[in-house]
Amino acid sequence: MALVSEFLGQLTLQLGGGDPTYPTVVPAPNFDPDKDATRIETAIKTKGVDEQTIIDVLTKRTYNQRREIAFAYERRAKKDMISALKGALSGSLETVILGLMKSTAQYDASEIKGSIKGLGTDEESLIEIVCSRSNAELVEIKKVYKELFKKDLEKDVAGDTSGDFAKLLLALVETKRDEPSSVIDYQKIDEDARALYEAGVKRKGTDVKCWISIMSERSVPHLQKVFDRYKSYSPYDMQESIRKEVKGDLEKSFLTLVQCFENKQLYFANRLQDAMKSKGAKEKVLTRIMVSRCEVDLKKIRQEFKAHHGKSLYQTIAEHTKGDYQKALLSLCGGDD
């Protein structure tokens, strides 16, 4: 059996023709939803709740498998598994497990909704999700957002943000980004690099509109070459230029975009490191990245984490978390490096 799971672990799965994926959570071999549903039901009914079994089952199944378990559970127990889990679990573990019961797009959509509902906006979460997701992911998030909340993501974002920050987020949510092309257009690369320079560092003030249109409409491989070319015009690289030219949420958004264009998994690795800098952990960020990326690219995030922070993600999580929450995250992490 080990051989099959090893092989699955090495497979780079293609997500609907989009970016290749590097998941830590892969389909469980010999999957039996009825057996899993029975295990979950018994775990929930156990006096004091058997959290370990719930963690073992749900963190080692993909979303599609978890959904099948939920259907099997409902047939068996005649009640909804998610409600049962809500009743049985609490605190940080509950947040992780309920997050895993959503698809990646549903989870992202719910996190966006959570960051903009009520008083005040959690800009940090909003920026992380909107600026780091690919065009294909954003298209799916918009669709799911509408299904879940009966509202347009664009309208909700516009109603909750303002100024150039709102304009940038809306441009991204409009998903007008070019698809990568096999043809490298050197002239356009040069024009865009010069336009970014002339709209920012070269002049007094910043033509933010120009920056937004280039960064929200060009393909990622094109932008990587643009930022490279940019250095031949500007004394500062793109990230330094952003820090000099704009401030606040707009600065954070542009930086997130550029960091993700350059190396998305390193961006997430740095976010994780930042969430576990001090004694405990910023659980909200830690949970969100582990849950939202475990079926996407967490394996590669782990590699970047180890390479840049000198310690494995696994060990870092072990040091900064405790109890069942720790067990769940370490299981999603999928191994030590």
Tab-separated table of C-alpha atoms in Angstrom:
chain	number	residue	atom	x	y	z
A	1	MET	CA	0.000	0.000	0.000
A	2	ALA	CA	2.851	2.341	0.856
A	3	LEU	CA	3.952	2.262	-2.761
A	4	VAL	CA	0.614	3.510	-4.051
A	5	SER	CA	0.481	6.399	-1.600
A	6	GLU	CA	4.107	7.256	-2.342
A	7	PHE	CA	3.270	7.316	-6.020
A	8	LEU	CA	0.173	9.464	-5.420
A	9	GLY	CA	2.244	11.809	-3.306
A	10	GLN	CA	4.648	12.371	-6.175
A	11	LEU	CA	1.968	12.913	-8.768
A	12	THR	CA	1.619	16.490	-9.807
A	13	LEU	CA	-2.068	16.792	-10.476
A	14	GLN	CA	-3.348	19.251	-13.060
A	15	LEU	CA	-6.235	21.443	-11.904
A	16	GLY	CA	-8.556	21.980	-14.854
A	17	GLY	CA	-5.753	22.945	-17.198
A	18	GLY	CA	-4.612	25.630	-14.745
A	19	ASP	CA	-1.497	25.634	-12.608
A	20	PRO	CA	0.034	22.287	-11.655
A	21	THR	CA	-0.795	21.307	-8.078
A	22	TYR	CA	1.423	20.037	-5.270
A	23	PRO	CA	-1.024	18.762	-2.659
A	24	THR	CA	-0.225	17.278	0.729
A	25	VAL	CA	-3.737	15.841	0.922
A	26	VAL	CA	-4.290	13.293	-1.857
A	27	PRO	CA	-7.092	10.772	-2.396
A	28	ALA	CA	-6.976	7.995	0.195
A	29	PRO	CA	-6.431	4.593	-1.436
A	30	ASN	CA	-9.008	1.824	-0.719
A	31	PHE	CA	-11.494	4.538	0.175
A	32	ASP	CA	-14.706	3.291	1.823
A	33	PRO	CA	-17.082	6.159	2.664
A	34	ASP	CA	-19.450	3.913	4.655
A	35	LYS	CA	-16.634	2.656	6.851
A	36	ASP	CA	-15.386	6.224	7.396
A	37	ALA	CA	-18.900	7.461	8.176
A	38	THR	CA	-19.272	4.723	10.797
A	39	ARG	CA	-15.952	5.709	12.362
A	40	ILE	CA	-17.006	9.378	12.491
A	41	GLU	CA	-20.404	8.523	13.961
A	42	THR	CA	-18.816	6.390	16.685
A	43	ALA	CA	-16.226	9.112	17.383
A	44	ILE	CA	-18.921	11.757	17.817
A	45	LYS	CA	-21.031	9.519	20.079
A	46	THR	CA	-18.087	8.549	22.300
A	47	LYS	CA	-18.229	10.115	25.738
A	48	GLY	CA	-15.971	13.154	25.556
A	49	VAL	CA	-15.740	12.827	21.742
A	50	ASP	CA	-12.913	10.900	20.055
A	51	GLU	CA	-11.240	13.851	18.280
A	52	GLN	CA	-8.262	11.789	17.152
A	53	THR	CA	-10.400	9.570	14.894
A	54	ILE	CA	-12.147	12.608	13.394
A	55	ILE	CA	-8.734	14.138	12.646
A	56	ASP	CA	-7.339	10.862	11.260
A	57	VAL	CA	-10.221	10.407	8.868
A	58	LEU	CA	-10.982	13.931	7.672
A	59	THR	CA	-7.455	15.333	7.289
A	60	LYS	CA	-6.403	12.295	5.244
A	61	ARG	CA	-9.236	12.478	2.705
A	62	THR	CA	-9.701	14.926	-0.149
A	63	TYR	CA	-12.693	17.253	-0.256
A	64	ASN	CA	-14.496	14.965	-2.729
A	65	GLN	CA	-13.959	12.016	-0.411
A	66	ARG	CA	-15.126	14.008	2.632
A	67	ARG	CA	-18.286	14.843	0.735
A	68	GLU	CA	-18.943	11.176	0.079
A	69	ILE	CA	-18.406	10.445	3.773
A	70	ALA	CA	-20.949	13.158	4.628
A	71	PHE	CA	-23.532	11.583	2.294
A	72	ALA	CA	-22.878	8.132	3.790
A	73	TYR	CA	-23.149	9.586	7.308
A	74	GLU	CA	-26.494	11.177	6.520
A	75	ARG	CA	-27.841	7.903	5.124
A	76	ARG	CA	-26.688	6.084	8.271
A	77	ALA	CA	-27.394	8.524	11.065
A	78	LYS	CA	-30.330	10.333	9.408
A	79	LYS	CA	-28.711	13.634	10.278
A	80	ASP	CA	-26.287	16.113	8.792
A	81	MET	CA	-22.624	15.347	9.470
A	82	ILE	CA	-21.508	18.980	9.448
A	83	SER	CA	-24.064	19.893	12.141
A	84	ALA	CA	-22.989	16.839	14.140
A	85	LEU	CA	-19.321	17.879	13.885
A	86	LYS	CA	-20.251	21.432	14.918
A	87	GLY	CA	-21.976	20.066	17.992
A	88	ALA	CA	-19.139	17.701	18.889
A	89	LEU	CA	-16.113	19.943	18.337
A	90	SER	CA	-15.123	23.384	19.540
A	91	GLY	CA	-12.426	26.028	19.243
A	92	SER	CA	-9.584	25.894	16.726
A	93	LEU	CA	-10.088	22.228	15.860
A	94	GLU	CA	-13.716	22.889	14.934
A	95	THR	CA	-12.605	25.734	12.634
A	96	VAL	CA	-10.154	23.448	10.819
A	97	ILE	CA	-12.552	20.507	10.429
A	98	LEU	CA	-15.490	22.649	9.266
A	99	GLY	CA	-13.128	24.383	6.835
A	100	LEU	CA	-12.202	20.983	5.406
A	101	MET	CA	-15.881	20.233	4.790
A	102	LYS	CA	-15.928	23.023	2.191
A	103	SER	CA	-14.389	22.888	-1.269
A	104	THR	CA	-11.342	25.157	-1.736
A	105	ALA	CA	-13.486	27.720	-3.599
A	106	GLN	CA	-16.281	27.576	-1.008
A	107	TYR	CA	-13.724	28.020	1.739
A	108	ASP	CA	-12.122	31.021	-0.002
A	109	ALA	CA	-15.548	32.564	-0.683
A	110	SER	CA	-16.552	32.122	2.978
A	111	GLU	CA	-13.273	33.639	4.159
A	112	ILE	CA	-13.819	36.670	1.908
A	113	LYS	CA	-17.385	37.016	3.198
A	114	GLY	CA	-16.095	36.759	6.774
A	115	SER	CA	-13.520	39.480	6.127
A	116	ILE	CA	-16.086	42.005	4.874
A	117	LYS	CA	-19.206	41.372	6.913
A	118	GLY	CA	-20.002	43.322	10.054
A	119	LEU	CA	-18.226	46.406	11.285
A	120	GLY	CA	-14.815	47.092	9.860
A	121	THR	CA	-13.075	45.068	7.196
A	122	ASP	CA	-10.329	42.529	7.770
A	123	GLU	CA	-8.236	43.925	4.920
A	124	GLU	CA	-5.344	41.574	5.553
A	125	SER	CA	-7.456	38.476	4.812
A	126	LEU	CA	-9.159	40.118	1.856
A	127	ILE	CA	-5.799	41.092	0.322
A	128	GLU	CA	-4.298	37.645	0.909
A	129	ILE	CA	-7.122	35.832	-0.854
A	130	VAL	CA	-7.939	38.190	-3.729
A	131	CYS	CA	-4.321	39.018	-4.588
A	132	SER	CA	-2.914	35.492	-4.349
A	133	ARG	CA	-5.539	33.474	-6.213
A	134	SER	CA	-5.122	32.668	-9.884
A	135	ASN	CA	-7.574	33.885	-12.496
A	136	ALA	CA	-9.141	30.395	-12.695
A	137	GLU	CA	-9.485	30.240	-8.900
A	138	LEU	CA	-11.116	33.691	-8.797
A	139	VAL	CA	-13.613	32.752	-11.511
A	140	GLU	CA	-14.648	29.749	-9.397
A	141	ILE	CA	-14.726	31.802	-6.165
A	142	LYS	CA	-17.071	34.353	-7.794
A	143	LYS	CA	-19.432	31.629	-8.941
A	144	VAL	CA	-19.491	29.935	-5.542
A	145	TYR	CA	-19.823	33.283	-3.713
A	146	LYS	CA	-22.989	34.015	-5.681
A	147	GLU	CA	-24.377	30.518	-4.935
A	148	LEU	CA	-23.601	30.714	-1.217
A	149	PHE	CA	-24.513	34.309	-0.415
A	150	LYS	CA	-26.872	35.312	-3.266
A	151	LYS	CA	-24.717	38.383	-3.860
A	152	ASP	CA	-22.076	39.443	-6.349
A	153	LEU	CA	-18.549	39.389	-4.998
A	154	GLU	CA	-17.795	42.574	-6.985
A	155	LYS	CA	-20.635	44.453	-5.274
A	156	ASP	CA	-19.652	43.295	-1.803
A	157	VAL	CA	-15.989	44.215	-2.338
A	158	ALA	CA	-16.942	47.613	-3.803
A	159	GLY	CA	-19.280	48.300	-0.892
A	160	ASP	CA	-16.624	47.561	1.668
A	161	THR	CA	-13.458	49.170	0.314
A	162	SER	CA	-12.644	52.548	-1.185
A	163	GLY	CA	-10.242	54.531	-3.352
A	164	ASP	CA	-7.448	52.945	-5.360
A	165	PHE	CA	-7.443	49.914	-3.045
A	166	ALA	CA	-11.035	49.176	-4.124
A	167	LYS	CA	-10.148	49.777	-7.786
A	168	LEU	CA	-7.293	47.282	-7.637
A	169	LEU	CA	-9.339	44.564	-5.906
A	170	LEU	CA	-12.216	45.064	-8.342
A	171	ALA	CA	-9.876	44.881	-11.332
A	172	LEU	CA	-8.627	41.523	-10.006
A	173	VAL	CA	-12.115	40.232	-9.250
A	174	GLU	CA	-13.167	41.105	-12.812
A	175	THR	CA	-10.746	38.334	-13.879
A	176	LYS	CA	-9.591	39.951	-17.102
A	177	ARG	CA	-6.100	38.477	-16.883
A	178	ASP	CA	-4.623	37.183	-20.152
A	179	GLU	CA	-3.974	33.483	-20.403
A	180	PRO	CA	-0.256	32.613	-20.695
A	181	SER	CA	0.850	32.547	-24.323
A	182	SER	CA	3.518	30.400	-25.925
A	183	VAL	CA	4.641	33.477	-27.872
A	184	ILE	CA	6.938	35.832	-25.972
A	185	ASP	CA	6.157	39.421	-26.952
A	186	TYR	CA	9.420	41.253	-26.216
A	187	GLN	CA	8.107	44.573	-27.439
A	188	LYS	CA	5.111	44.430	-25.103
A	189	ILE	CA	7.350	43.337	-22.218
A	190	ASP	CA	9.498	46.401	-22.802
A	191	GLU	CA	6.498	48.721	-23.186
A	192	ASP	CA	4.900	47.485	-19.961
A	193	ALA	CA	8.163	47.729	-18.026
A	194	ARG	CA	8.665	51.290	-19.219
A	195	ALA	CA	5.018	52.183	-18.510
A	196	LEU	CA	5.315	50.907	-14.927
A	197	TYR	CA	8.475	52.973	-14.468
A	198	GLU	CA	7.043	56.131	-16.020
A	199	ALA	CA	3.820	55.788	-14.015
A	200	GLY	CA	5.708	55.547	-10.732
A	201	VAL	CA	9.356	56.063	-9.879
A	202	LYS	CA	10.056	58.398	-12.806
A	203	ARG	CA	7.392	60.985	-12.022
A	204	LYS	CA	6.102	62.917	-9.042
A	205	GLY	CA	3.111	61.037	-7.671
A	206	THR	CA	1.938	57.704	-9.048
A	207	ASP	CA	-0.337	56.875	-11.952
A	208	VAL	CA	-1.970	54.040	-10.007
A	209	LYS	CA	-4.452	53.365	-12.793
A	210	CYS	CA	-1.637	52.330	-15.123
A	211	TRP	CA	-0.162	49.999	-12.483
A	212	ILE	CA	-3.552	48.424	-11.828
A	213	SER	CA	-4.305	47.754	-15.483
A	214	ILE	CA	-0.937	46.124	-16.204
A	215	MET	CA	-0.916	44.034	-13.019
A	216	SER	CA	-4.511	42.869	-13.320
A	217	GLU	CA	-4.640	42.160	-17.061
A	218	ARG	CA	-1.300	40.653	-18.110
A	219	SER	CA	-0.502	36.965	-17.776
A	220	VAL	CA	1.783	35.847	-14.960
A	221	PRO	CA	4.703	34.637	-17.169
A	222	HIS	CA	4.547	37.963	-19.056
A	223	LEU	CA	4.644	39.959	-15.790
A	224	GLN	CA	7.618	37.963	-14.513
A	225	LYS	CA	9.546	39.092	-17.598
A	226	VAL	CA	8.215	42.648	-17.246
A	227	PHE	CA	9.549	42.913	-13.665
A	228	ASP	CA	12.885	41.630	-14.857
A	229	ARG	CA	13.006	44.178	-17.677
A	230	TYR	CA	11.803	46.886	-15.273
A	231	LYS	CA	15.188	46.781	-13.530
A	232	SER	CA	16.854	48.151	-16.646
A	233	TYR	CA	14.724	51.317	-16.372
A	234	SER	CA	14.389	51.790	-12.646
A	235	PRO	CA	17.076	51.997	-9.967
A	236	TYR	CA	14.684	50.025	-7.747
A	237	ASP	CA	13.092	46.638	-8.379
A	238	MET	CA	9.300	46.375	-8.517
A	239	GLN	CA	8.811	45.593	-4.844
A	240	GLU	CA	11.049	48.473	-3.728
A	241	SER	CA	9.230	50.781	-6.147
A	242	ILE	CA	5.868	49.813	-4.650
A	243	ARG	CA	7.150	50.551	-1.143
A	244	LYS	CA	8.348	53.982	-2.279
A	245	GLU	CA	5.279	54.924	-4.282
A	246	VAL	CA	2.190	53.783	-2.395
A	247	LYS	CA	1.157	53.171	1.214
A	248	GLY	CA	-1.357	51.293	3.325
A	249	ASP	CA	-3.665	48.626	1.914
A	250	LEU	CA	-2.784	49.544	-1.658
A	251	GLU	CA	0.913	48.943	-0.936
A	252	LYS	CA	0.135	45.600	0.740
A	253	SER	CA	-2.019	44.542	-2.219
A	254	PHE	CA	0.547	45.403	-4.895
A	255	LEU	CA	3.292	43.694	-2.862
A	256	THR	CA	1.183	40.556	-2.451
A	257	LEU	CA	0.511	40.484	-6.187
A	258	VAL	CA	4.158	40.895	-7.156
A	259	GLN	CA	5.350	38.364	-4.569
A	260	CYS	CA	2.803	35.853	-5.877
A	261	PHE	CA	3.766	36.499	-9.505
A	262	GLU	CA	7.401	35.905	-8.607
A	263	ASN	CA	6.950	32.879	-6.317
A	264	LYS	CA	3.494	32.190	-4.908
A	265	GLN	CA	4.560	29.318	-2.651
A	266	LEU	CA	7.294	31.448	-1.106
A	267	TYR	CA	4.680	34.152	-0.427
A	268	PHE	CA	2.594	31.620	1.537
A	269	ALA	CA	5.674	30.249	3.302
A	270	ASN	CA	6.524	33.783	4.450
A	271	ARG	CA	2.934	34.362	5.577
A	272	LEU	CA	3.131	31.164	7.636
A	273	GLN	CA	6.470	32.173	9.128
A	274	ASP	CA	5.018	35.580	10.006
A	275	ALA	CA	1.983	33.930	11.628
A	276	MET	CA	4.300	31.914	13.881
A	277	LYS	CA	6.930	34.534	14.685
A	278	SER	CA	5.943	35.193	18.274
A	279	LYS	CA	5.176	32.786	21.104
A	280	GLY	CA	1.805	31.422	19.948
A	281	ALA	CA	0.420	31.638	16.434
A	282	LYS	CA	-1.895	33.895	14.480
A	283	GLU	CA	-4.343	31.032	14.181
A	284	LYS	CA	-6.610	32.695	11.660
A	285	VAL	CA	-3.831	33.015	9.070
A	286	LEU	CA	-2.287	29.651	9.919
A	287	THR	CA	-5.609	27.816	9.649
A	288	ARG	CA	-6.584	29.556	6.432
A	289	ILE	CA	-3.364	28.763	4.581
A	290	MET	CA	-3.208	25.146	5.756
A	291	VAL	CA	-6.866	24.469	4.907
A	292	SER	CA	-7.019	26.406	1.636
A	293	ARG	CA	-3.721	25.159	0.171
A	294	CYS	CA	-3.534	21.510	1.344
A	295	GLU	CA	-5.106	20.288	-1.911
A	296	VAL	CA	-3.403	22.932	-4.039
A	297	ASP	CA	0.292	23.566	-3.351
A	298	LEU	CA	1.106	22.976	0.312
A	299	LYS	CA	3.816	20.477	-0.582
A	300	LYS	CA	5.707	23.172	-2.452
A	301	ILE	CA	5.003	25.748	0.281
A	302	ARG	CA	6.682	23.313	2.690
A	303	GLN	CA	9.776	23.166	0.465
A	304	GLU	CA	9.995	26.962	0.269
A	305	PHE	CA	9.490	27.236	4.023
A	306	LYS	CA	12.386	24.913	4.777
A	307	ALA	CA	14.637	26.546	2.171
A	308	HIS	CA	14.051	30.110	3.402
A	309	HIS	CA	13.437	29.714	7.112
A	310	GLY	CA	15.960	27.005	7.951
A	311	LYS	CA	13.421	24.880	9.779
A	312	SER	CA	10.616	22.666	8.515
A	313	LEU	CA	7.024	23.866	8.512
A	314	TYR	CA	6.149	20.719	10.461
A	315	GLN	CA	8.541	21.536	13.316
A	316	THR	CA	7.464	25.176	13.366
A	317	ILE	CA	3.779	24.242	13.663
A	318	ALA	CA	4.653	21.714	16.379
A	319	GLU	CA	6.374	24.467	18.379
A	320	HIS	CA	3.683	27.112	18.032
A	321	THR	CA	0.445	25.154	18.463
A	322	LYS	CA	-0.901	22.537	20.843
A	323	GLY	CA	-3.521	19.871	21.421
A	324	ASP	CA	-5.948	18.625	18.784
A	325	TYR	CA	-5.491	21.768	16.711
A	326	GLN	CA	-1.802	20.916	16.419
A	327	LYS	CA	-2.556	17.297	15.490
A	328	ALA	CA	-4.941	18.387	12.720
A	329	LEU	CA	-2.482	20.894	11.228
A	330	LEU	CA	0.455	18.472	11.356
A	331	SER	CA	-1.668	15.876	9.604
A	332	LEU	CA	-2.568	18.381	6.850
A	333	CYS	CA	1.108	19.349	6.625
A	334	GLY	CA	1.669	15.762	5.568
A	335	GLY	CA	5.195	15.211	6.849
A	336	ASP	CA	8.425	16.706	8.092
A	337	ASP	CA	11.101	17.950	5.703
